[in-house]
Coordinates of C-alpha atoms and ligand atoms in Angstrom, one line a residue:
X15 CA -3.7 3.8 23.7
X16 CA -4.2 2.3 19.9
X17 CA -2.3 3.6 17.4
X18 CA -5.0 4.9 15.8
X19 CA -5.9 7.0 19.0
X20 CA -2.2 7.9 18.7
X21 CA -2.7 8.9 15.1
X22 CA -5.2 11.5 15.9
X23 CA -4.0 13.3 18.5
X24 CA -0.7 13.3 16.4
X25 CA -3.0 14.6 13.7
X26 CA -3.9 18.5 16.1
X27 CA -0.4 19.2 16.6
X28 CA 1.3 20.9 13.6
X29 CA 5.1 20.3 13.4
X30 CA 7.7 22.2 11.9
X31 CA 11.4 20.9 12.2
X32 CA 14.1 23.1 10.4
X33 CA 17.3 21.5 9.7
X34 CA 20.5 23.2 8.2
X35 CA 18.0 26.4 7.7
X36 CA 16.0 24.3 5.6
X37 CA 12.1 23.2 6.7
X38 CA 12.1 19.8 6.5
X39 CA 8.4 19.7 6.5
X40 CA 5.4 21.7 7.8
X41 CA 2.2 20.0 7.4
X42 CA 0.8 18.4 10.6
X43 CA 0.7 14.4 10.3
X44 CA -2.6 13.0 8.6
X45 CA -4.9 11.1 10.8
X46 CA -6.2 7.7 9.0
X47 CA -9.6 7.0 9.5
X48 CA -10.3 4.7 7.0
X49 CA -13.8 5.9 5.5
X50 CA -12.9 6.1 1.9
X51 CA -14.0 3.1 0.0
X52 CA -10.8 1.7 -1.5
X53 CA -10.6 2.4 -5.8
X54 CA -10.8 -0.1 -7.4
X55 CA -10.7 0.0 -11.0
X56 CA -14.0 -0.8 -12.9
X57 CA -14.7 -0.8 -16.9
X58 CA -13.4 2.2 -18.0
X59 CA -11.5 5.1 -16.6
X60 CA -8.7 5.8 -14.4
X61 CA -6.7 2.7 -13.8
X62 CA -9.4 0.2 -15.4
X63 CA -8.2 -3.1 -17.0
X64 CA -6.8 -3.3 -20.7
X65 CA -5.6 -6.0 -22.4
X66 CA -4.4 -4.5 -25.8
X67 CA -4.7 -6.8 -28.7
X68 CA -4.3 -4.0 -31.3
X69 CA -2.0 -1.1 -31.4
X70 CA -3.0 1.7 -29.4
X71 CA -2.0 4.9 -28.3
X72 CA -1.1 6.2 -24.6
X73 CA -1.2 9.7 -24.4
X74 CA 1.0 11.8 -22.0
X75 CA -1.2 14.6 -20.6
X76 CA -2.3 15.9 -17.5
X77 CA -6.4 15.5 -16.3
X78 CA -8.0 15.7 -13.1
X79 CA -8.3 13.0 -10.9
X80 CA -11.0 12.2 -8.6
X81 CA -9.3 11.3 -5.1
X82 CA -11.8 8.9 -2.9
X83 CA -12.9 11.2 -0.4
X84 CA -11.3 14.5 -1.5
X85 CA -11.9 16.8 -4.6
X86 CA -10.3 16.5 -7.7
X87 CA -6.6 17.1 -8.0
X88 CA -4.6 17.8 -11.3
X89 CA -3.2 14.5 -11.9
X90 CA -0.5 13.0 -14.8
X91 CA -1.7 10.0 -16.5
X92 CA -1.8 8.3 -19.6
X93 CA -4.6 8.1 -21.9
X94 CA -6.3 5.9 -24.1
X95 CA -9.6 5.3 -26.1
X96 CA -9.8 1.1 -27.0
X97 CA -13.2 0.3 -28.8
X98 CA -14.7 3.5 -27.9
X99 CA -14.0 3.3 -24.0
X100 CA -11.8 5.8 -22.4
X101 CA -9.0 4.4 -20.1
X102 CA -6.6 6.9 -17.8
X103 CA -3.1 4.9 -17.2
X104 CA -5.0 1.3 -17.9
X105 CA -4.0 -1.6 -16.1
X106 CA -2.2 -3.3 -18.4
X107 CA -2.9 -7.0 -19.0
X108 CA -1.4 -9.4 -21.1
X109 CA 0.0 -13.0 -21.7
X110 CA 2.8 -14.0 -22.0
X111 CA 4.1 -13.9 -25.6
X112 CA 1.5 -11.2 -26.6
X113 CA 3.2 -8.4 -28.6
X114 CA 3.0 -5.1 -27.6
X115 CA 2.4 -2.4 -30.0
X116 CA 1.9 0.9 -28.1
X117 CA 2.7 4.4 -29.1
X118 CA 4.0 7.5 -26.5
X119 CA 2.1 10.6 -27.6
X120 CA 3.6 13.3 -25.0
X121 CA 1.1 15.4 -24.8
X122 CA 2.7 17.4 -21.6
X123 CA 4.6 20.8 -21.4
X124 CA 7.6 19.0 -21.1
X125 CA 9.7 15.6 -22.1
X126 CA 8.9 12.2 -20.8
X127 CA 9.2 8.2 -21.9
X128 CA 7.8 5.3 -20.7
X129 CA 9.7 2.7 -19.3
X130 CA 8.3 -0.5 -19.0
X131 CA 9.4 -1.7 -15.8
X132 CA 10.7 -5.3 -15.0
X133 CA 10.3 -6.0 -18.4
X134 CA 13.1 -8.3 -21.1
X135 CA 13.0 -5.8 -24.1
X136 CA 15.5 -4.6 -26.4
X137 CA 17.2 -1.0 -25.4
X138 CA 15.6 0.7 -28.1
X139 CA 11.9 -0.2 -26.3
X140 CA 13.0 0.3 -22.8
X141 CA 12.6 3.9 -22.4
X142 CA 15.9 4.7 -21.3
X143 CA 16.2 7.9 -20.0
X144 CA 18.3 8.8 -23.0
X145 CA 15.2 8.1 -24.9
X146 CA 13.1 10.7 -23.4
X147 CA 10.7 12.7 -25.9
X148 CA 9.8 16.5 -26.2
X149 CA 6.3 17.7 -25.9
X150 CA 4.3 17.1 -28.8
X151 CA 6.7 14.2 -30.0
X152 CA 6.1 10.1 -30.1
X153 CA 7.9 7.0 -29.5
X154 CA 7.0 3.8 -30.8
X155 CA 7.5 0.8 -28.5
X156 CA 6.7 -2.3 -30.6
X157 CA 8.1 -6.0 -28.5
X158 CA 6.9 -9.5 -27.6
X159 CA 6.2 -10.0 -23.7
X160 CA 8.7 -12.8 -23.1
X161 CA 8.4 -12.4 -19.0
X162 CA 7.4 -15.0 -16.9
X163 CA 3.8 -14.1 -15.5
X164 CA 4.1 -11.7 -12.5
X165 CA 2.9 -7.9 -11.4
X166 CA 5.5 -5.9 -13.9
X167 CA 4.6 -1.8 -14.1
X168 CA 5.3 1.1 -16.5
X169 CA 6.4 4.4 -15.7
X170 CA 8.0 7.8 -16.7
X171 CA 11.3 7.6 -17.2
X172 CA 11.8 11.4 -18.2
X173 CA 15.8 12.5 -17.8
X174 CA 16.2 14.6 -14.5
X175 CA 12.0 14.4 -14.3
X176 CA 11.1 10.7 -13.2
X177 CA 10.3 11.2 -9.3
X178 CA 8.1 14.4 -9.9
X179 CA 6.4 13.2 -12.5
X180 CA 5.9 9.9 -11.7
X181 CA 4.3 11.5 -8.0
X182 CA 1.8 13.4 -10.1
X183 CA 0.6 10.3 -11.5
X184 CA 3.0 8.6 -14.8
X185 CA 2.7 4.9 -13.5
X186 CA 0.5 1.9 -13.7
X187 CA 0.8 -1.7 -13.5
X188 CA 1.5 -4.3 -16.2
X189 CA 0.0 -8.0 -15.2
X190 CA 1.6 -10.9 -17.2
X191 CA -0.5 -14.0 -16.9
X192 CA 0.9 -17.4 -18.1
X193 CA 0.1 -21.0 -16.9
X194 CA 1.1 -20.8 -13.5
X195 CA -0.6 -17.9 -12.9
X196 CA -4.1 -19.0 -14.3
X197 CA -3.6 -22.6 -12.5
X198 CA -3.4 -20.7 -9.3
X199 CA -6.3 -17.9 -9.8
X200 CA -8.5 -21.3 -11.0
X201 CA -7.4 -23.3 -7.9
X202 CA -8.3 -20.7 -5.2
X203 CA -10.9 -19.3 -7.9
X204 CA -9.3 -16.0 -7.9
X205 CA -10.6 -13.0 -9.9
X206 CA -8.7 -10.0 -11.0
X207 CA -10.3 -7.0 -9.3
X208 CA -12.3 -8.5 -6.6
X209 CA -10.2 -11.0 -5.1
X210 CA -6.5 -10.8 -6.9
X211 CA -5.9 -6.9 -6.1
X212 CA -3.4 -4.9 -7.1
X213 CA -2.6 -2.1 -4.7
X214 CA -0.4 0.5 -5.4
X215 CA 1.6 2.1 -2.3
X216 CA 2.6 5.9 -2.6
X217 CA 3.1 8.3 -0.3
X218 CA 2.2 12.0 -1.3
X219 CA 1.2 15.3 -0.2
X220 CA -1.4 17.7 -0.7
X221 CA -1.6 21.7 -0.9
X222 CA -4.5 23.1 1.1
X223 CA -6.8 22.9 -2.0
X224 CA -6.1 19.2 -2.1
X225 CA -4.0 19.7 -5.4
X226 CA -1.1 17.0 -5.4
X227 CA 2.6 18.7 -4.5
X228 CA 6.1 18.0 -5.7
X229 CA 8.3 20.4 -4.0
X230 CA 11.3 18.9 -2.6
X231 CA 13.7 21.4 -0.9
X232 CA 17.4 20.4 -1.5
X233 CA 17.6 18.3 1.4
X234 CA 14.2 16.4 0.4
X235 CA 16.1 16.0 -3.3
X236 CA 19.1 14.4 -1.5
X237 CA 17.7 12.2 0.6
X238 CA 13.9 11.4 -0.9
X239 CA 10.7 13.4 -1.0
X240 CA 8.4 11.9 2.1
X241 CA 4.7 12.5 1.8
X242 CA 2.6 13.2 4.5
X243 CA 0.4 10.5 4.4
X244 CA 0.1 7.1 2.5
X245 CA -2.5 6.4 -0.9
X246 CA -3.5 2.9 -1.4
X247 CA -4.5 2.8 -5.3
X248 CA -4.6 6.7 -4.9
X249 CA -7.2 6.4 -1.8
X250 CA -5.8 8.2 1.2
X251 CA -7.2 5.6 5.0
X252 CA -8.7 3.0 2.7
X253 CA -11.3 0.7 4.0
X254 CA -12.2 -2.3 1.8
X255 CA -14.8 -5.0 2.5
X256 CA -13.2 -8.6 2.0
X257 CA -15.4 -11.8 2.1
X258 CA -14.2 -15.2 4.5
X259 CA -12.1 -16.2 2.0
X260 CA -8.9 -16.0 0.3
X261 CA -7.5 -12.9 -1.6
X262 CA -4.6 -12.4 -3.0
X263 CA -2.4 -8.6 -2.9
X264 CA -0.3 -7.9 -5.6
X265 CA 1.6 -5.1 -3.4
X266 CA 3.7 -2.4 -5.6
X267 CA 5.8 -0.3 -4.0
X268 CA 5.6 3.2 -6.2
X269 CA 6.4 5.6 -4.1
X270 CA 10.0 7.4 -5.2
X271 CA 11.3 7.2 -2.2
X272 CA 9.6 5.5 1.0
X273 CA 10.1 1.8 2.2
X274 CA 7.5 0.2 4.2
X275 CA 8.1 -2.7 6.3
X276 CA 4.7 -4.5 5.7
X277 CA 2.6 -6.3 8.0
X278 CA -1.0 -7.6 8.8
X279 CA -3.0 -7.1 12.2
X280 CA -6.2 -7.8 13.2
X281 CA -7.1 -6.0 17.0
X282 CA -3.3 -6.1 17.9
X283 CA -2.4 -9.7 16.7
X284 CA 0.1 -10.3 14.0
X285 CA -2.1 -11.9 11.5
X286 CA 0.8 -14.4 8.6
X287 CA 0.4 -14.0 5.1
X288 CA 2.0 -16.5 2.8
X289 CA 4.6 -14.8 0.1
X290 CA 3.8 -16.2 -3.4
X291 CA 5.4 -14.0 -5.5
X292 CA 8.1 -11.5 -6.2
X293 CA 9.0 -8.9 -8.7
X294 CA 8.9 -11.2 -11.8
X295 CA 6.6 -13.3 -10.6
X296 CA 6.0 -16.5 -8.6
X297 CA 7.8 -18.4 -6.4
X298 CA 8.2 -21.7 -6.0
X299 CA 6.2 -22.6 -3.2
X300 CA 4.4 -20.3 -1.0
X301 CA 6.1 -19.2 2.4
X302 CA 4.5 -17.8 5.7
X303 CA 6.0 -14.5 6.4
X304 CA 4.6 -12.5 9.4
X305 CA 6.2 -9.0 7.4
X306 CA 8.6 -8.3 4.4
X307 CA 10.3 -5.2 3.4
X308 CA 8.9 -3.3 0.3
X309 CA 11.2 -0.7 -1.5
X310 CA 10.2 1.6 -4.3
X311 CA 10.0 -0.2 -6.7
X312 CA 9.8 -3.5 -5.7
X313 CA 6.7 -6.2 -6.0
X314 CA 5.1 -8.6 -3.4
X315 CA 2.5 -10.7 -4.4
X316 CA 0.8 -12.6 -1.0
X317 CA -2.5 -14.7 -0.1
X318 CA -4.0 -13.9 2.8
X319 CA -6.7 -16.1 3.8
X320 CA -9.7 -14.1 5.7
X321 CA -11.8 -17.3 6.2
X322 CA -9.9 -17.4 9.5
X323 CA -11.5 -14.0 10.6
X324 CA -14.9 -13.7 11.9
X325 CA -17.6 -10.9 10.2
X326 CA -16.8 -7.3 11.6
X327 CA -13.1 -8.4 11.9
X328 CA -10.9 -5.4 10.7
X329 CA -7.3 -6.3 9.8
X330 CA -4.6 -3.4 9.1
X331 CA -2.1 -3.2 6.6
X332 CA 0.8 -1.5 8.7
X333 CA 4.1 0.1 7.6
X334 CA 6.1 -1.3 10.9
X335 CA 8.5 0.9 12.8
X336 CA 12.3 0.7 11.3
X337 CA 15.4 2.7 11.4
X338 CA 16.5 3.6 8.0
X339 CA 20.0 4.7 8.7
X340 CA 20.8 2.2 11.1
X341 CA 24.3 0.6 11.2
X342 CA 25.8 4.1 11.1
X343 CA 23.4 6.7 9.1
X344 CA 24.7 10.1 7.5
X345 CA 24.3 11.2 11.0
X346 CA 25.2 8.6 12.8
X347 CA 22.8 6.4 14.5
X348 CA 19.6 7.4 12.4
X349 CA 19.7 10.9 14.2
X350 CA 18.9 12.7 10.8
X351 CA 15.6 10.5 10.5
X352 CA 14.3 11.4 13.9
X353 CA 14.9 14.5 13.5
X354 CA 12.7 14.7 10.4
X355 CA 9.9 13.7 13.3
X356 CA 6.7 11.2 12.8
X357 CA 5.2 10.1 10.4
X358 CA 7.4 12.3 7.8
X359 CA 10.5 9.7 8.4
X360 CA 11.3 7.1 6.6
X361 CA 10.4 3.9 9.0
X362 CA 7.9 5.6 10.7
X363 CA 4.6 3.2 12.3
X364 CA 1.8 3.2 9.4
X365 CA -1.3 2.3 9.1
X366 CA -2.2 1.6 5.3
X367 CA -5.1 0.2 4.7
X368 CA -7.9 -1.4 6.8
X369 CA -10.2 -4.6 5.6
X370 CA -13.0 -5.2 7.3
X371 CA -14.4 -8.7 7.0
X372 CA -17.7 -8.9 6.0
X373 CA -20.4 -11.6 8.0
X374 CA -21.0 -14.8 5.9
X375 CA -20.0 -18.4 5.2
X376 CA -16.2 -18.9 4.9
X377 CA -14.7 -20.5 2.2
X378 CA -11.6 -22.7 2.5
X379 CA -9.4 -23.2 -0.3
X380 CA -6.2 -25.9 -0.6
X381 CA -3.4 -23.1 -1.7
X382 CA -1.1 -25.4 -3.8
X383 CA 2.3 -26.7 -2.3
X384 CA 4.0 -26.0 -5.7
X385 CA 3.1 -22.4 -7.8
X386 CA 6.0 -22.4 -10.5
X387 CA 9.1 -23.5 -11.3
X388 CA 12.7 -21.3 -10.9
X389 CA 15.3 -22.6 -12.5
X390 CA 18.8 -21.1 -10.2
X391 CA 21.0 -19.1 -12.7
X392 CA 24.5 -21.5 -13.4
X393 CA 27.0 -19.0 -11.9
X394 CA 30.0 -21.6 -12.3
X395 CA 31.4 -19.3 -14.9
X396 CA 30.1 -16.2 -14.3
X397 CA 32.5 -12.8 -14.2
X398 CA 32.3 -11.0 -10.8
X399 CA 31.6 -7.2 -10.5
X400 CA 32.2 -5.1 -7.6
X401 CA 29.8 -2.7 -7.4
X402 CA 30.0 0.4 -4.1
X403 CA 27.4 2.6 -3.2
X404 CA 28.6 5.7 -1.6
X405 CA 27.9 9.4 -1.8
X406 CA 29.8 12.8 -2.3
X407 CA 29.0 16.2 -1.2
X408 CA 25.1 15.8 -1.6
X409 CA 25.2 13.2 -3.9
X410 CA 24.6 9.5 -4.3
X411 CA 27.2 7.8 -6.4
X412 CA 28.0 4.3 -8.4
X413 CA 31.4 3.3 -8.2
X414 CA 31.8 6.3 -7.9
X415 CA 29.8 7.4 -10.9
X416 CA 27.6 9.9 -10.9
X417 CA 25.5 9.5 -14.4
X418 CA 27.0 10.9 -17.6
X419 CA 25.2 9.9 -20.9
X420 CA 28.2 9.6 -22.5
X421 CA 29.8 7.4 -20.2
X422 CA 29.4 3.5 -20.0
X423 CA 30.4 2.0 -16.6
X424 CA 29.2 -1.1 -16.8
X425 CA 29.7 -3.2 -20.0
X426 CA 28.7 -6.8 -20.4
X427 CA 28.8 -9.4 -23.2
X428 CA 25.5 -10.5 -24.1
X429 CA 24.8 -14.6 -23.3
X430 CA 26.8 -14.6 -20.0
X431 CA 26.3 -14.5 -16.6
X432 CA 27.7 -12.4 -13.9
X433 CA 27.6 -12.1 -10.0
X434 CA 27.5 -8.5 -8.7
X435 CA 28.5 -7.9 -5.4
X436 CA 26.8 -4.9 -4.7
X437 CA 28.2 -2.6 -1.4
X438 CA 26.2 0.1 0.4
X439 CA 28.8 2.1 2.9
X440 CA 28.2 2.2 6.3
X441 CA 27.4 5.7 6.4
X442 CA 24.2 5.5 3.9
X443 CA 20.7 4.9 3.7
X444 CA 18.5 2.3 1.9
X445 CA 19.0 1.9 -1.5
X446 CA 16.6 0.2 -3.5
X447 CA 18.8 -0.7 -6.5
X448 CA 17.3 -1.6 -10.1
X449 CA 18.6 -3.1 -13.4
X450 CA 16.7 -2.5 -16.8
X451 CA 15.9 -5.5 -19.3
X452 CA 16.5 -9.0 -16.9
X453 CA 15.8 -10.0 -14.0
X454 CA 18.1 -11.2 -11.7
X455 CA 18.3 -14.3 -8.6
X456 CA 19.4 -12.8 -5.3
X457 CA 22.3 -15.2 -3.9
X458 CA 23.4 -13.8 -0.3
X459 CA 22.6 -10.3 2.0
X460 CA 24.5 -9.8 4.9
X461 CA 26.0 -7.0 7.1
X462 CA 23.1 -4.8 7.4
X463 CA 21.2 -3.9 10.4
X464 CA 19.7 -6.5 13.0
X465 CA 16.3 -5.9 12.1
X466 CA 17.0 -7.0 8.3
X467 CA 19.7 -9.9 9.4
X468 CA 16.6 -10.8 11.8
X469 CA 14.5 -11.4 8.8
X470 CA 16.8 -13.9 7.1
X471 CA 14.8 -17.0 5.9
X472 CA 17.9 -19.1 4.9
X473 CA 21.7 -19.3 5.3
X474 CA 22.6 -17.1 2.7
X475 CA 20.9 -13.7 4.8
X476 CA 17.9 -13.7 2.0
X477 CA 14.6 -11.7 3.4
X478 CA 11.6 -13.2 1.9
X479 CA 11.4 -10.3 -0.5
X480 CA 14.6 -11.3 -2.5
X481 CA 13.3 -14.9 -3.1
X482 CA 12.1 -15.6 -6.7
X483 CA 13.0 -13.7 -9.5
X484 CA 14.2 -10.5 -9.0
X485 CA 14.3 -6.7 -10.8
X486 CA 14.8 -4.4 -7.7
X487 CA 17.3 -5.3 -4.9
X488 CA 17.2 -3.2 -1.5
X489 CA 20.9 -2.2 0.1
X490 CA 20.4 -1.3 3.6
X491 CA 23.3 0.5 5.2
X492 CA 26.6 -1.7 5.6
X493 CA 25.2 -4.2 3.1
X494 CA 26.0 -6.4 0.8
X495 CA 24.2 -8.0 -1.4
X496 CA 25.4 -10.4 -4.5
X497 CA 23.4 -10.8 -7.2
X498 CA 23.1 -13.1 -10.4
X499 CA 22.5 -12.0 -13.7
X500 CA 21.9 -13.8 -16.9
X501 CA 22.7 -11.9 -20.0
X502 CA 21.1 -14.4 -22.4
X503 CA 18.8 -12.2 -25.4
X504 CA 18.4 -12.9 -29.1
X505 CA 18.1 -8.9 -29.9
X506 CA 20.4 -8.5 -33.0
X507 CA 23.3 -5.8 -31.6
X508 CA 24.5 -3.7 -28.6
X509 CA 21.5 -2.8 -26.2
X510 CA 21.5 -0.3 -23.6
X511 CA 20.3 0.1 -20.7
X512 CA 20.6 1.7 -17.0
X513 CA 21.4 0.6 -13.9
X514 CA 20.3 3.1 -11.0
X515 CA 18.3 3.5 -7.5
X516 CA 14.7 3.4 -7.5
X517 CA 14.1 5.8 -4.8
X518 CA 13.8 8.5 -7.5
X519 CA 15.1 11.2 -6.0
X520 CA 18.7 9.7 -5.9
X521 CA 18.1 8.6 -9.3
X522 CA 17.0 12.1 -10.8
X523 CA 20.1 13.5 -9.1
X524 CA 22.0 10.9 -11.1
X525 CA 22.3 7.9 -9.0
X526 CA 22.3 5.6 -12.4
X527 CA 25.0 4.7 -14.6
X528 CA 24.3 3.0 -18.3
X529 CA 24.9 -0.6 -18.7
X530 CA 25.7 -2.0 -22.1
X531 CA 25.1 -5.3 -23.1
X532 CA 27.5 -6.3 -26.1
X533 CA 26.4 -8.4 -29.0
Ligands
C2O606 CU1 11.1 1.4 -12.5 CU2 14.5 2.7 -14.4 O1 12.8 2.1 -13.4
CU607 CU1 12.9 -0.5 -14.7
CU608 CU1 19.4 5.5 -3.5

């Protein structure tokens, strides 16, 4: 039987599991059936393409969004008018070394920031969580884009609020283009929003009315809040007609707390991808990769080259099969995530999204041997860190830490580099862990689970997803991971900044400590 056979009957059976008294979920499993034309953003409205060469305003606010193939659902987003055409949370594009002049007008019943994620900006213009404005108040976030190019986003950072609000719709990406990035689009004659596609991931659920829901029971709030069925760029079974040629996926993982374990398949048949890029952007040389983890999060840019497929050839983007707790679990032996039952568990089988090739010529394209240049950070005299993930009583902890604004864990001095060793216990679950203002070089994984130590592409236990430069780094249970980070800014005094999880529900329940850089 197909999975998608599989998917449907799962789809006529409502489950309900109850677990310490509480229901862990009761909506039946969605069944995919990939009819709804994928969105993809046109000239103006919801998620269109700006590339801001004038101050502009982005106003916090909540609107109605149409979902492809459902009815309108009240929706988050951020709002602007540029030249008389209305954008709702705009694609954000710019070069790099363009300035940024953008103001916050928080036009919800309740406090929020943006954060501008992956990106090197002084603390004040990070949107620290500290930062976080009350309704009717602005923020001014005025900096220079000094990131390499890459598929950077922006998001809510709202104090105790992130993961709800950033469910109901506070995120969006932000596209640096530089030299490499134009010399690749111009040798495999890519263009943004037919062929180079960004593609948001999120999971989510939906009352009965088809209005999006945030509800997480305290279990849900420990562990992460699951939807019930997967949104490509806010399109629940996305179908998307591709031409014989090559496209390339700019894949962000924004979901608060789900990890997918991608892959491609056309009628069964692992179909390889090549991995060019990372969360800050390319990699050296492209690599063939058959699947890659994606955490919240985390970035993974990849060609995939349909000129190989004939005309009516459908190929799947699947979530593969994992076990998130294994290597122990809270339960022991990932009996908490079964328990949880399909398709609401972390790791359960996927399908995504579905391209259907469309009949025509093919067009080959040379993808270039060399994409960019990473230069590895000099960690001959870099301080080491220990850093140990663990939890309490219902709650995820930071050396122990849990977060207090008034508390500095972690304090650097600005212009050095340092190597964190970062420790997930045994008992645990995936941790996709996330450092504000620089990006960072993974140097070695190792001790997690078989499936992940399977997935090692060199000596030092490095999956294809920590290659390049880094922002977010996933800690399966058991792990460790070291990491290198360069310090170097020119921002005159002390800059803070946070350190946390990215699944969203840990950090809301204060999974994050602040990191101070010293001048
Ligand atoms: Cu995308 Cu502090 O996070
Ligand atoms: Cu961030
Ligand atoms: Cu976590």
């Amino acid at each position: 039987m197909k999975r998608r056979q599989f998917l449907g009957l799962a789809a006529a059976l409502p489950v309900t599991t109850t677990f310490g008294g509480w229901t862990l979920f009761n909506h039946a499993v969605s069944a995919p059936r990939f009819d709804n034309p994928l969105f993809l953003p046109g000239a103006d409205g919801p998620f269109a393409v700006l590339a801001p060469d004038n101050p502009f305003t982005l106003v916090a606010e909540q609107g109605w969004l149409p979902v492809p193939g459902r009815e309108e659902t009240p929706f988050l987003w951020y709002r602007t008018q540029v030249n008389g055409t209305e954008y709702q949370n705009p694609i954000l594009l710019l070069r790099s070394g363009d300035e940024l002049d953008v103001t916050l007008d928080n036009q919800l019943d309740e406090g929020t920031i943006i954060h501008w994620h992956g990106l090197h900006v002084p603390g004040r213009v990070d949107g620290h969580p500290m930062q976080t404005v009350d309704p009717g108040q602005q923020y001014e976030y005025r900096f220079r884009v000094t990131n390499r190019g890459g598929t950077y986003w922006y998001h809510t950072h709202a104090h105790h609020r992130t993961a709800r609000q950033a469910h109901q719709g506070l995120a969006s990406f932000l596209l640096v283009s530089d030299d490499d990035n134009e010399a690749l689009n111009e040798a495999l004659g890519l263009e943004l929003g037919k062929t180079d596609l960004p593609l948001v991931l999120q999971d989510k659920r939906f009352d009965r009315l088809g209005h999006l829901v945030y509800r997480p029971n305290p279990m849900q709030g420990m562990m992460g809040y699951l939807g019930d069925e997967v949104l490509v760029n806010m399109t629940p079974a996305a179908t998307h007609e591709v031409e014989r040629r090559i496209h390339r996926l700019r894949l962000l993982n924004g979901s608060t707390a789900r990890v997918y374990r991608l892959a491609l398949r056309a009628g069964g048949e692992a179909i390889p991808f090549r991995v060019i890029g990372t969360d800050a952007g390319l990699l050296e040389s492209p690599r063939e990769a058959r699947e890659a983890f994606l955490a919240p999060g985390e970035r993974l840019e990849v060609l995939v080259d349909f000129a190989v497929l004939a005309g009516g050839d459908r190929v799947e983007l699947h979530s593969l099969e994992f076990d998130p707790m294994a290597g122990g679990g809270m339960m022991g032996g990932g009996g908490m995530g079964r328990m949880m039952g399909g398709g609401m568990h972390d790791g359960d089988p996927l399908v995504l999204l579905e391209f259907v090739v469309r009949a025509g010529e093919a067009t080959s394209a040379e993808v270039p041997g060399r994409l960019s240049r990473i230069e590895p950070i000099d960690v001959t005299n870099a301080a080491e860190r220990d850093i140990r993930l663990d939890m309490a009583p219902m709650q995820w902890r930071i050396n122990g830490e849990v977060y207090d604004p008034d508390r500095v864990p972690i304090e650097v001095d600005a212009n050095t580099t340092e190597v964190w060793s970062i420790r997930n216990a045994d008992h645990s679950m995936p941790h996709p862990m996330h450092i504000h203002g620089f990006s960072f070089q993974v140097l070695s994984r190792s001790g997690g689970p078989d499936f992940v130590r399977e997935q090692a592409v060199n000596e030092q236990g490095l999956t294809v997803a920590d290659l390049g430069w880094k922002d977010t780094v996933l800690l399966w249970p058991g792990e460790t991971v070291r990491i290198a980070i360069d310090f170097t800014h020119d921002y005159a005094g002390d800059q803070l900044y946070v350190f946390h999880c990215h699944n969203l529900e840990h950090e809301d329940n204060d999974m994050m400590v602040n990191v101070r850089v010293r001048a």
